[in-house]
PDB file of C-alpha atoms in Angstrom:
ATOM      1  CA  UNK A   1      31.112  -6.987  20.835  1.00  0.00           C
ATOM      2  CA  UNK A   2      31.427  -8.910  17.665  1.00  0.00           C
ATOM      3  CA  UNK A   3      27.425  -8.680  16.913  1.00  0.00           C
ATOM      4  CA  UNK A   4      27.752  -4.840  17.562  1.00  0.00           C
ATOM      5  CA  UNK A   5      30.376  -4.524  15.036  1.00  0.00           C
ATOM      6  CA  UNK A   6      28.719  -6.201  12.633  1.00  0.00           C
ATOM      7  CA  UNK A   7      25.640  -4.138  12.736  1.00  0.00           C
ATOM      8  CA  UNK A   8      27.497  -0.860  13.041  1.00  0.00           C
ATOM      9  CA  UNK A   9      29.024  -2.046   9.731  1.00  0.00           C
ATOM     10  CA  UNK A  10      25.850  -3.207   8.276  1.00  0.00           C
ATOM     11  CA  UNK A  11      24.270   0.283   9.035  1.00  0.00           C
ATOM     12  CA  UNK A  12      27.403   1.840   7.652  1.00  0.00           C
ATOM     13  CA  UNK A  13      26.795   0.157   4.171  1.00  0.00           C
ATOM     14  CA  UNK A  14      23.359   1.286   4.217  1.00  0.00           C
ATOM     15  CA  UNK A  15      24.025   5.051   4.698  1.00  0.00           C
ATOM     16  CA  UNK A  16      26.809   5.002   1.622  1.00  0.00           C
ATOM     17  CA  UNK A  17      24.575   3.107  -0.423  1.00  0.00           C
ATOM     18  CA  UNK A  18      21.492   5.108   0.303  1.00  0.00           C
ATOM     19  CA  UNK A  19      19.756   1.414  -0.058  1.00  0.00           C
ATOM     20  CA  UNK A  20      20.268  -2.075   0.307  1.00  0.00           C
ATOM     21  CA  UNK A  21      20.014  -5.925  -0.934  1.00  0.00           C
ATOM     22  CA  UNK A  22      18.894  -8.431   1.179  1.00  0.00           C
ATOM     23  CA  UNK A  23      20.714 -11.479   0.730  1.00  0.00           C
ATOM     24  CA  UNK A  24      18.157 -14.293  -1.531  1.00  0.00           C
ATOM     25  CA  UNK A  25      17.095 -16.908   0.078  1.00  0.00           C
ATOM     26  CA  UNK A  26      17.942 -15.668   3.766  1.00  0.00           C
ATOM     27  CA  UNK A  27      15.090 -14.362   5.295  1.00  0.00           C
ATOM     28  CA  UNK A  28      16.449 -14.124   8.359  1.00  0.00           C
ATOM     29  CA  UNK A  29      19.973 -12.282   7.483  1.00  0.00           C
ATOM     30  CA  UNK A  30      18.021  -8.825   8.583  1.00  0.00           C
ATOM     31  CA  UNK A  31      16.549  -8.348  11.213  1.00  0.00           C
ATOM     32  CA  UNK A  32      13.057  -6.499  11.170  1.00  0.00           C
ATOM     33  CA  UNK A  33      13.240  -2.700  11.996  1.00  0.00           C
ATOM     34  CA  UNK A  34       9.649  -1.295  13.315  1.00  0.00           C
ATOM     35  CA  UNK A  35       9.512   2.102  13.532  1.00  0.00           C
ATOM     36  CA  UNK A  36       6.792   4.529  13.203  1.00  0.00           C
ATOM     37  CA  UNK A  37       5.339   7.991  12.191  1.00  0.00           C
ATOM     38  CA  UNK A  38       2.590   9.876  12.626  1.00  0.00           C
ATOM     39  CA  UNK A  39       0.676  12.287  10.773  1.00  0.00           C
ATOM     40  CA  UNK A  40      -2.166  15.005  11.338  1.00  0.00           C
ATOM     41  CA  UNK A  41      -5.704  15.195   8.870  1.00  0.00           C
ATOM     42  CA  UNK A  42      -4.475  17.052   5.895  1.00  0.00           C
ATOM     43  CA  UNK A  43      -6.731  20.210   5.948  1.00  0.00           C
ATOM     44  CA  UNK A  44      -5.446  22.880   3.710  1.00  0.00           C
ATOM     45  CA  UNK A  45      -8.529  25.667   4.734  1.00  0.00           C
ATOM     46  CA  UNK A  46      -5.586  28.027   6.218  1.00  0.00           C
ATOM     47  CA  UNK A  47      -8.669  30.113   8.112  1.00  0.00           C
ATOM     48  CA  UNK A  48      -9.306  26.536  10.054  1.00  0.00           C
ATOM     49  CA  UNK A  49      -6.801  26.372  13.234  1.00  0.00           C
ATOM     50  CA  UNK A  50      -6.378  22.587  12.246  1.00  0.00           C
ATOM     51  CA  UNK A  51      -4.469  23.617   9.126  1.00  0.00           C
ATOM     52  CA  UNK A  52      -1.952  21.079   8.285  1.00  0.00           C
ATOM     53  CA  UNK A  53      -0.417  19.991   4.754  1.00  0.00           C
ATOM     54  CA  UNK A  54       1.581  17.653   6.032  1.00  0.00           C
ATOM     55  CA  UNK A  55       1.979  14.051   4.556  1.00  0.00           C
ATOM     56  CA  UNK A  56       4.422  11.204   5.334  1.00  0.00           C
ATOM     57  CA  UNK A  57       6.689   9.723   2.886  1.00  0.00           C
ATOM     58  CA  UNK A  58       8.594   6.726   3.463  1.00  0.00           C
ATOM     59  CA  UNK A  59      12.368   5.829   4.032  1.00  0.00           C
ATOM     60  CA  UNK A  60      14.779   4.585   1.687  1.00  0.00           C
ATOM     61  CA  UNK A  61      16.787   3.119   3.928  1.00  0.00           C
ATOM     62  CA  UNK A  62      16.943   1.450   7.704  1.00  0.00           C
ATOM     63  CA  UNK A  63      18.953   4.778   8.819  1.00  0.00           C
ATOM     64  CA  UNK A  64      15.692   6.914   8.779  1.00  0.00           C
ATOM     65  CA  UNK A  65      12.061   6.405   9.844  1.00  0.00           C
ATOM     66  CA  UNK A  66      10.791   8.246   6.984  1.00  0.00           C
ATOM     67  CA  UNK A  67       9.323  12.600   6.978  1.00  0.00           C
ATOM     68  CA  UNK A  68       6.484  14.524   7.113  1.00  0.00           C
ATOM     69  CA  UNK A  69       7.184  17.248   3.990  1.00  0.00           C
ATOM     70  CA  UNK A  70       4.863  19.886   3.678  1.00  0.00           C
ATOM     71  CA  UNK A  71       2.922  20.155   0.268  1.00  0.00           C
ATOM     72  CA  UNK A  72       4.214  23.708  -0.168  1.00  0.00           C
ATOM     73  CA  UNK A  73       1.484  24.805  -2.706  1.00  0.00           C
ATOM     74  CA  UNK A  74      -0.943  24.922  -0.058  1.00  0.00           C
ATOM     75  CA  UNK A  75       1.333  27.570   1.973  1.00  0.00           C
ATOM     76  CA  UNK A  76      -1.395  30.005   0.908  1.00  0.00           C
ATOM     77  CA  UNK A  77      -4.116  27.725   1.163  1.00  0.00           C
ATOM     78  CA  UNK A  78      -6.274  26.336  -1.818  1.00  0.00           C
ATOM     79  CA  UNK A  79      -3.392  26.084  -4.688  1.00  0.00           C
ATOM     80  CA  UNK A  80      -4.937  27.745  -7.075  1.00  0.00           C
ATOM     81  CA  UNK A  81      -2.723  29.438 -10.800  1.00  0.00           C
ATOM     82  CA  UNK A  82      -3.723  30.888 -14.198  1.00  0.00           C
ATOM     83  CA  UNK A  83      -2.924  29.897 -17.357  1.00  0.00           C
ATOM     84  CA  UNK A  84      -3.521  32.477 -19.986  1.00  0.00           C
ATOM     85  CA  UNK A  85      -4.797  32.574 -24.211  1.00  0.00           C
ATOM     86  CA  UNK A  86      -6.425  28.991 -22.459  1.00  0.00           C
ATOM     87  CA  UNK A  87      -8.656  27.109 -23.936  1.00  0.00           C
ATOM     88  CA  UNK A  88      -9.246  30.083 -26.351  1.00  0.00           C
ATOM     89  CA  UNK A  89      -7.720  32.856 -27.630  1.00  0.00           C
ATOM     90  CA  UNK A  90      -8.124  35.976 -25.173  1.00  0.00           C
ATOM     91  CA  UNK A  91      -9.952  33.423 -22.368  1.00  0.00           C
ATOM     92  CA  UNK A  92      -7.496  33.311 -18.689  1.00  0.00           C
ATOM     93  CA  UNK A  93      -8.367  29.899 -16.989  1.00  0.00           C
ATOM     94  CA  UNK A  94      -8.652  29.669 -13.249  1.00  0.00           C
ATOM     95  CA  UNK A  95      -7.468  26.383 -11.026  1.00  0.00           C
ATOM     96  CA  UNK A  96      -7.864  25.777  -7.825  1.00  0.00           C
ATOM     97  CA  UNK A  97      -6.980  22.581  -6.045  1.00  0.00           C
ATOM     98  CA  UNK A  98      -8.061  22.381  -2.347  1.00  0.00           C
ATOM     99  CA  UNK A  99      -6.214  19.408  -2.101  1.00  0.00           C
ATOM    100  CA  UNK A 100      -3.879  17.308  -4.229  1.00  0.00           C
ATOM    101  CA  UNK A 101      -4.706  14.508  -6.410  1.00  0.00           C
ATOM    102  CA  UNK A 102      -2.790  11.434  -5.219  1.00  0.00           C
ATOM    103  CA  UNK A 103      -0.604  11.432  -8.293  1.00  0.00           C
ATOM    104  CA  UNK A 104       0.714  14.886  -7.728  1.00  0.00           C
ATOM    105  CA  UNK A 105       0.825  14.782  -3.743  1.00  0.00           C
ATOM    106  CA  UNK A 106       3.667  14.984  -1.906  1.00  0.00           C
ATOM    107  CA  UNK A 107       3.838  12.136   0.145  1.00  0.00           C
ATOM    108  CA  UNK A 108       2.970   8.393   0.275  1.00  0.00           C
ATOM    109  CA  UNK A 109       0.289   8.809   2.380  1.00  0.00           C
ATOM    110  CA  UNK A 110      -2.429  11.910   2.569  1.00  0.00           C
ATOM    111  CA  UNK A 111      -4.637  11.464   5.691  1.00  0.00           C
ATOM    112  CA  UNK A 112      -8.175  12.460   4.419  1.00  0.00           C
ATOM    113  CA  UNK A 113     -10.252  11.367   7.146  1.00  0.00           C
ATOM    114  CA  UNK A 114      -9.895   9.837  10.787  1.00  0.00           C
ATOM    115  CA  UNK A 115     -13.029   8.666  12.314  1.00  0.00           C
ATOM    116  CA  UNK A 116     -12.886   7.065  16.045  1.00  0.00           C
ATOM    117  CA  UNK A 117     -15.531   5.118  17.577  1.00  0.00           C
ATOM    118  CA  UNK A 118     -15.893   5.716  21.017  1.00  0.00           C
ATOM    119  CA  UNK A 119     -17.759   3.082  21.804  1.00  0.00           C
ATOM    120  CA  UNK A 120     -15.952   0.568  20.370  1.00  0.00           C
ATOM    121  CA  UNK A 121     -12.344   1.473  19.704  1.00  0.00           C
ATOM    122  CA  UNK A 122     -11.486  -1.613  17.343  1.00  0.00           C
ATOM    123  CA  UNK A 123     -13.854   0.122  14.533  1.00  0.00           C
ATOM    124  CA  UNK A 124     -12.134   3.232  14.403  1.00  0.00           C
ATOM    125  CA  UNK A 125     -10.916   3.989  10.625  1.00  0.00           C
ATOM    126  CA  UNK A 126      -8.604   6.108   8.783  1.00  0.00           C
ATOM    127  CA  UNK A 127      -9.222   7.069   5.552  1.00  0.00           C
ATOM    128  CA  UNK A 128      -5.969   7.181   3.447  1.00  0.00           C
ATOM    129  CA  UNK A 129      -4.626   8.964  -0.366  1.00  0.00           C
ATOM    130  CA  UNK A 130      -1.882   7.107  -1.297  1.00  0.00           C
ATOM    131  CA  UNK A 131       0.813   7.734  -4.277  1.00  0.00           C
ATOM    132  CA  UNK A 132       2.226   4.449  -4.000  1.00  0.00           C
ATOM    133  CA  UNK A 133       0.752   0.755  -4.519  1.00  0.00           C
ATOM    134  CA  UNK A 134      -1.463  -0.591  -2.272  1.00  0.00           C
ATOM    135  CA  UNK A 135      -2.819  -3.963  -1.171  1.00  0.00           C
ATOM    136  CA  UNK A 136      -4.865  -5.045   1.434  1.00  0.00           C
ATOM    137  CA  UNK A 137      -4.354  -8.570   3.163  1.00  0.00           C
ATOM    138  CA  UNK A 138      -7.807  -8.727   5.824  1.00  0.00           C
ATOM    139  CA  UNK A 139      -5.185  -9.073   8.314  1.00  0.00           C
ATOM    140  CA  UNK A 140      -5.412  -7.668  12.226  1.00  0.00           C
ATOM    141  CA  UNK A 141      -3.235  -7.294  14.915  1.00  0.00           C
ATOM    142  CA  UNK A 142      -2.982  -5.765  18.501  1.00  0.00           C
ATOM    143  CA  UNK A 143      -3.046  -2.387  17.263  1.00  0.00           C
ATOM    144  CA  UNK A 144       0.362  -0.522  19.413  1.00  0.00           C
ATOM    145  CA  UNK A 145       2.188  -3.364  19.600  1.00  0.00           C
ATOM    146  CA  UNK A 146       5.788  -3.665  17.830  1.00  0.00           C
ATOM    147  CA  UNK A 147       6.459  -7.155  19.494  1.00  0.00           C
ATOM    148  CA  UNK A 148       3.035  -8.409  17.695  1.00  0.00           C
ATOM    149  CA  UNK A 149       3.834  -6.679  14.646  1.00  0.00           C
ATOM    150  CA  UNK A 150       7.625  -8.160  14.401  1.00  0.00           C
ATOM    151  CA  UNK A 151       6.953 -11.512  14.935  1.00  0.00           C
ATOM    152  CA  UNK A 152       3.724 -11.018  12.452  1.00  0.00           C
ATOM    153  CA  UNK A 153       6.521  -9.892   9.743  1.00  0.00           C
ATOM    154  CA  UNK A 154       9.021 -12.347  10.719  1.00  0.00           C
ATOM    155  CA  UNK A 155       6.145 -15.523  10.332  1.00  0.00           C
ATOM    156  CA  UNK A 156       5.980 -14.050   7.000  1.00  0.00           C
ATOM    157  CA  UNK A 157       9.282 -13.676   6.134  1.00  0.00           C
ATOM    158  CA  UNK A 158       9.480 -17.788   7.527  1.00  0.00           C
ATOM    159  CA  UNK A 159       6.845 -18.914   5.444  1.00  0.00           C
ATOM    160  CA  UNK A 160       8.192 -21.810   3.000  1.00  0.00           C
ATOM    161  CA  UNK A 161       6.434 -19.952   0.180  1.00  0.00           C
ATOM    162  CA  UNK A 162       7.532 -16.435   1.073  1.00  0.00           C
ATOM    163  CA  UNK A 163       9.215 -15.455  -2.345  1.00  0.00           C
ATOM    164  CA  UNK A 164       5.934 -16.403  -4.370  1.00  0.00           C
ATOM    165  CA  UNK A 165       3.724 -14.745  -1.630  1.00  0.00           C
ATOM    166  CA  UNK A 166       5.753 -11.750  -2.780  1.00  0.00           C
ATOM    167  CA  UNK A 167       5.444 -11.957  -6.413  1.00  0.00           C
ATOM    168  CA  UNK A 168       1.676 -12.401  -5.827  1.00  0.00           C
ATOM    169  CA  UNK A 169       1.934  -8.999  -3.218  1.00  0.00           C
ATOM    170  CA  UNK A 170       3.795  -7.477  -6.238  1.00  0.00           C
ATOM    171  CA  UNK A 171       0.565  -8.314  -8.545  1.00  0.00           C
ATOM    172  CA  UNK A 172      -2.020  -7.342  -6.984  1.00  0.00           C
ATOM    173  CA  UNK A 173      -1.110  -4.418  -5.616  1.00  0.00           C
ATOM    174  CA  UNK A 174      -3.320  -1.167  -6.822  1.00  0.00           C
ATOM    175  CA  UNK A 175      -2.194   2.242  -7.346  1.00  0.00           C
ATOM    176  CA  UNK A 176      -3.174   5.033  -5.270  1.00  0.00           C
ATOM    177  CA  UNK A 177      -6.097   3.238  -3.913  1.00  0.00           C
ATOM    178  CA  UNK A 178      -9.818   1.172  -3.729  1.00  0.00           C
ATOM    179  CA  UNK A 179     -11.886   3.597  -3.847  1.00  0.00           C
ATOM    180  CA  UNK A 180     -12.376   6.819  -7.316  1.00  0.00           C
ATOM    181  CA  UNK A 181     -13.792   9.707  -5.596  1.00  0.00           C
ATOM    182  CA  UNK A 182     -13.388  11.650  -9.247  1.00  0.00           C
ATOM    183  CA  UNK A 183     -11.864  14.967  -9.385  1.00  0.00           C
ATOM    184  CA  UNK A 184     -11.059  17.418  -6.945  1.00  0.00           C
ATOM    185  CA  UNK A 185     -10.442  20.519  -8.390  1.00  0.00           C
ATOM    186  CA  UNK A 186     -12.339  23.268 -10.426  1.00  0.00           C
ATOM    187  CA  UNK A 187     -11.239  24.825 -13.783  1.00  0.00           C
ATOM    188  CA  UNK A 188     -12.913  28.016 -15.285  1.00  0.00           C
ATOM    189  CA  UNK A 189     -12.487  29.748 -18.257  1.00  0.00           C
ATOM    190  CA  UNK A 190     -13.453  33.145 -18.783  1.00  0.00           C
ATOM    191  CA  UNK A 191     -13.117  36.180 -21.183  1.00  0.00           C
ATOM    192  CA  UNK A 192     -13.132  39.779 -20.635  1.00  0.00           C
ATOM    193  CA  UNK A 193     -15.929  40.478 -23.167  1.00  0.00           C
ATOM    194  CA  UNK A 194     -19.232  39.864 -21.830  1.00  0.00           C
ATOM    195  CA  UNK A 195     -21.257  38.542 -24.597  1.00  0.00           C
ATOM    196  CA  UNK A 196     -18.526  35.420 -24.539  1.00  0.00           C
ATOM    197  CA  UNK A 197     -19.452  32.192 -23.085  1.00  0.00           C
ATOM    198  CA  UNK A 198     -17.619  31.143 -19.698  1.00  0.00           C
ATOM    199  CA  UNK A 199     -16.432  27.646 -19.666  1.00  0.00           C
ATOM    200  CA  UNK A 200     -16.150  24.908 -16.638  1.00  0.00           C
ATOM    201  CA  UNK A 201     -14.820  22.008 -17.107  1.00  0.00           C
ATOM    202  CA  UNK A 202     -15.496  19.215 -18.216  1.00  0.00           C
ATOM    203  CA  UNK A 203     -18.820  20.765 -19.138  1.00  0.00           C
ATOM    204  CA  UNK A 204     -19.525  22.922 -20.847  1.00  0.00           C
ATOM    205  CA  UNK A 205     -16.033  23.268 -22.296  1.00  0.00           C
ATOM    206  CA  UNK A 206     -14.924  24.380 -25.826  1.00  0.00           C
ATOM    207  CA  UNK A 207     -14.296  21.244 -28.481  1.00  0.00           C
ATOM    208  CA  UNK A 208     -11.400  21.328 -31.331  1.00  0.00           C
ATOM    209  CA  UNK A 209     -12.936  22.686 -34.461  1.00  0.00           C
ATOM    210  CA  UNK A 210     -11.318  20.072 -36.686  1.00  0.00           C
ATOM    211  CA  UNK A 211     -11.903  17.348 -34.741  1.00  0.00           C
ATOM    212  CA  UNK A 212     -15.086  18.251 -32.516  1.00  0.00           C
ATOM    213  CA  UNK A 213     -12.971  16.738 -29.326  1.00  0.00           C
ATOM    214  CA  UNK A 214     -13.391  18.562 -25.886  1.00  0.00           C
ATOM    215  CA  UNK A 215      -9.911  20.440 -25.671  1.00  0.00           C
ATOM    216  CA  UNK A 216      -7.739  19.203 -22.885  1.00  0.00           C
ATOM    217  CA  UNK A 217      -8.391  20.978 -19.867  1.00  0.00           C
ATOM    218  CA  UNK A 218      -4.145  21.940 -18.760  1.00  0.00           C
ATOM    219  CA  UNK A 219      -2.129  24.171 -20.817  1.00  0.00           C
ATOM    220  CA  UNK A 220       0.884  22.084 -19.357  1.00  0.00           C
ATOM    221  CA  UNK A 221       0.491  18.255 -18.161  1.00  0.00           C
ATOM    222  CA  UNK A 222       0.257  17.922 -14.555  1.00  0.00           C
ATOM    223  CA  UNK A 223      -0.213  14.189 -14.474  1.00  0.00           C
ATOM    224  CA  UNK A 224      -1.842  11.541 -15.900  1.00  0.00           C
ATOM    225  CA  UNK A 225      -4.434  10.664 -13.245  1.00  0.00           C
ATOM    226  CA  UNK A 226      -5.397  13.511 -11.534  1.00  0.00           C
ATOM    227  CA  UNK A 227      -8.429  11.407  -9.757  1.00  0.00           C
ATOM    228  CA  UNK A 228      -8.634  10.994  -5.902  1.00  0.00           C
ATOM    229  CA  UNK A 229      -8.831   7.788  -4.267  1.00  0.00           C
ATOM    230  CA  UNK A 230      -8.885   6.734  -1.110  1.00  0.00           C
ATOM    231  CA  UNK A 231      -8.903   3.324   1.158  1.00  0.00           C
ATOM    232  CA  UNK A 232     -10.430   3.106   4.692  1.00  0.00           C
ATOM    233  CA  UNK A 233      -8.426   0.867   6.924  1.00  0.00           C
ATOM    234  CA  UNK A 234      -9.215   0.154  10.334  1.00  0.00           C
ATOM    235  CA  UNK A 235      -7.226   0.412  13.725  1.00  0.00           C
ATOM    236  CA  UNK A 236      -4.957  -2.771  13.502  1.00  0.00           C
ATOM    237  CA  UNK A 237      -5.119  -3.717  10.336  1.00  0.00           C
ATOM    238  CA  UNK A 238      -1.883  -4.397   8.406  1.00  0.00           C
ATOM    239  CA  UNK A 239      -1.270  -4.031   4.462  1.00  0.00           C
ATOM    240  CA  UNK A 240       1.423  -4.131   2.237  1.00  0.00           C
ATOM    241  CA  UNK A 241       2.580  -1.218   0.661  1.00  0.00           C
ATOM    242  CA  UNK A 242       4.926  -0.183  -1.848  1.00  0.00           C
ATOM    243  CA  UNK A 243       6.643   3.345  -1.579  1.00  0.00           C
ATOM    244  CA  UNK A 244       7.240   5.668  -4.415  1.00  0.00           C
ATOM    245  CA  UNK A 245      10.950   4.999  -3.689  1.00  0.00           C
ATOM    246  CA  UNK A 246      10.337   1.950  -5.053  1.00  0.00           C
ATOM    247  CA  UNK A 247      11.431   0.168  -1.253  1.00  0.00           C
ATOM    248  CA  UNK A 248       8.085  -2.068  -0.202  1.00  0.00           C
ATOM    249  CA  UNK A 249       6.721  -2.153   3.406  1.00  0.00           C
ATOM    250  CA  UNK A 250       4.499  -4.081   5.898  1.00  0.00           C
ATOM    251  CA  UNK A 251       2.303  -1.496   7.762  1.00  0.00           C
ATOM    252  CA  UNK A 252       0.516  -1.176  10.340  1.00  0.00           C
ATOM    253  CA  UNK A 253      -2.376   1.284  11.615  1.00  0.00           C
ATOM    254  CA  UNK A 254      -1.031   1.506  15.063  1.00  0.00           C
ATOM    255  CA  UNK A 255      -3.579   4.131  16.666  1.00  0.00           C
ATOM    256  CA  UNK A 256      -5.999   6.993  15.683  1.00  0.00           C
ATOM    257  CA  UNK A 257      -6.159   9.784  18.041  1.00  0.00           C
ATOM    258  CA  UNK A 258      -7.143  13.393  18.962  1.00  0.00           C
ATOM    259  CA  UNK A 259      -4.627  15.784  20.150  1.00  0.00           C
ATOM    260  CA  UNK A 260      -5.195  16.547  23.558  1.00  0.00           C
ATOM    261  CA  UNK A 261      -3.736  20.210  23.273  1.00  0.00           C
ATOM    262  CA  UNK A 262      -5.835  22.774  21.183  1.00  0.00           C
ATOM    263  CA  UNK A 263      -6.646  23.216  18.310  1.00  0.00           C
ATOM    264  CA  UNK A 264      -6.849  19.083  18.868  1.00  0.00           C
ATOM    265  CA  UNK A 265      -5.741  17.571  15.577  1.00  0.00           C
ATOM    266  CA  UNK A 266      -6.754  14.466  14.671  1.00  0.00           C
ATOM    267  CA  UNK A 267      -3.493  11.698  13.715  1.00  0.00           C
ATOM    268  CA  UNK A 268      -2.943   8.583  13.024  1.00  0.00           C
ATOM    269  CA  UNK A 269       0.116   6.412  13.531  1.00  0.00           C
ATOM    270  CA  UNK A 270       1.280   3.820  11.445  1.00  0.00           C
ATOM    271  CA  UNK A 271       4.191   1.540  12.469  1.00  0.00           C
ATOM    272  CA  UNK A 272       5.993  -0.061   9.245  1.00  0.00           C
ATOM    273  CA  UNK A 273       9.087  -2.334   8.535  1.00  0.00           C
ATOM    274  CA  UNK A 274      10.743  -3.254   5.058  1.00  0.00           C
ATOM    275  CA  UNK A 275       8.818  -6.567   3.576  1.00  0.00           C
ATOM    276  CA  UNK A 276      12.277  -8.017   3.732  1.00  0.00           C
ATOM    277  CA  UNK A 277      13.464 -10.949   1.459  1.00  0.00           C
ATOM    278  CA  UNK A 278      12.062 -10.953  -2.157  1.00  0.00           C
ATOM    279  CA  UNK A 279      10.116  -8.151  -1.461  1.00  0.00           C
ATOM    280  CA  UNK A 280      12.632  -5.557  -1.269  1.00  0.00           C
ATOM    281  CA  UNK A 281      14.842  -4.652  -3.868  1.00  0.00           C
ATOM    282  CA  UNK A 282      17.237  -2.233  -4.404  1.00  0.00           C
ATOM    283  CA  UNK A 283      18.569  -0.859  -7.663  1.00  0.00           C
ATOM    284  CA  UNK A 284      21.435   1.377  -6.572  1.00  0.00           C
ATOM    285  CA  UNK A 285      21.151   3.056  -9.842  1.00  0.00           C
TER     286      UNK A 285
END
């Protein structure tokens, strides 16, 4: 009754806090919480029955095993807007975006791409965009198993040099991901006279007269990256991730599958758990 208690108050603090502080040099003062969540191919082709603009972004706290929010601008399909008297006086610019960029997307993980081997289930892959930081350890488990996966975590949290294993995690972890696919979208300038050039960027595009610079191609900063990457994991593999909410994880690529009801979307599952000790933080503010 007593251990109950304790972690009905424990969860209570959590939920009022909205995040929480392990206590240093206890690695074992919370216990690890696997949960999962799984999340369709993002396709945002709205004429394709496997349209989905889903993505999954992580919890903040222990109380919740993170959401899948929708990436509203695709509602419609390709997000495309105007911006007008852009680059040039009297030119409209078109953009479309048929998906987002990892810095502007929704989530902390965009599924690009699933690919499962039949043959050989173990090299099944998922291809991932992800906002966050990302590193990958070369590290495999059974693939749908939480026990495997806890006691995984927990020999990490055990390890004599756990803090400065996360300081190194902290490090080397990227942002977004391995791999620059380059840009994503199309922009296209155009003017209602005829005998006027059209412009596409980034070539041809018009250049400052003073300066001779290409001309930025927003009216309005979207972001500062707006590059696509991607990293291809494979069923069972584990890496270390840390969430835009600033709360870093131990993940897990649980299982890749197709949906057995039509229209048959492809998912994948990952199952995750706060990189507890040193590797969590919490600043309340």
């Amino acid at each position: 009754m007593k251990y109950i208690l304790s972690i009905i108050a424990f969860m209570t603090l959590i939920s009022l806090g909205g995040c929480y502080t392990p206590e240093p040099g206890s690695p074992t003062s919370l216990e690890t919480l696997v949960r999962e969540g799984t999340v369709a191919v993002f396709n945002s082709d709205i004429t394709d029955a496997k349209f989905n603009i889903a993505t999954f972004r992580f919890p903040a706290s222990f109380v919740s095993s993170g959401s899948l929010p929708n990436d509203s601008r695709f509602n419609q399909g390709a997000w495309q807007f105007t911006e007008n008297a852009f680059p040039l006086p009297g030119y409209t610019t078109t953009y479309r975006f048929d998906q987002p960029p990892n810095s502007i997307q929704e989530g902390d993980f965009l599924v690009d791409t699933i690919l499962i081997d039949n043959l050989n289930v173990l090299n099944s892959t998922v291809r991932l965009r992800m906002r966050g930081k990302f590193l990958r350890l070369n590290e495999f488990i059974p693939f749908d198993d939480a026990n495997a996966f806890e006691t995984w975590i927990n020999n990490k949290k055990n390890e004599l040099n756990a803090n400065a294993l996360c300081e190194q995690y902290t490090q080397q972890a990227i942002s977004y991901g391995e791999t620059n696919n380059g840009s994503s979208f199309s922009i296209i300038a155009t003017h209602p006279d005829p005998l006027l050039p059209t412009y596409t960027y980034p070539a041809p595009w018009p250049t400052a007269k003073n300066t001779g610079l290409i001309l930025p191609p927003f009216k309005r900063s979207i972001a500062g990256n707006l590059d696509t990457y991607t990293s291809d994991l494979r069923l069972g593999e584990v890496f270390y991730y840390e969430a835009v909410n600033g709360v870093k994880f131990y993940v897990l690529v649980s299982n890749l599958r197709t949906g057995i009801l039509s229209p048959q979307l492809l998912r994948a599952t990952f199952k995750f758990s706060e990189a507890v000790n040193s590797c969590t933080t919490c600043d309340p503010l």
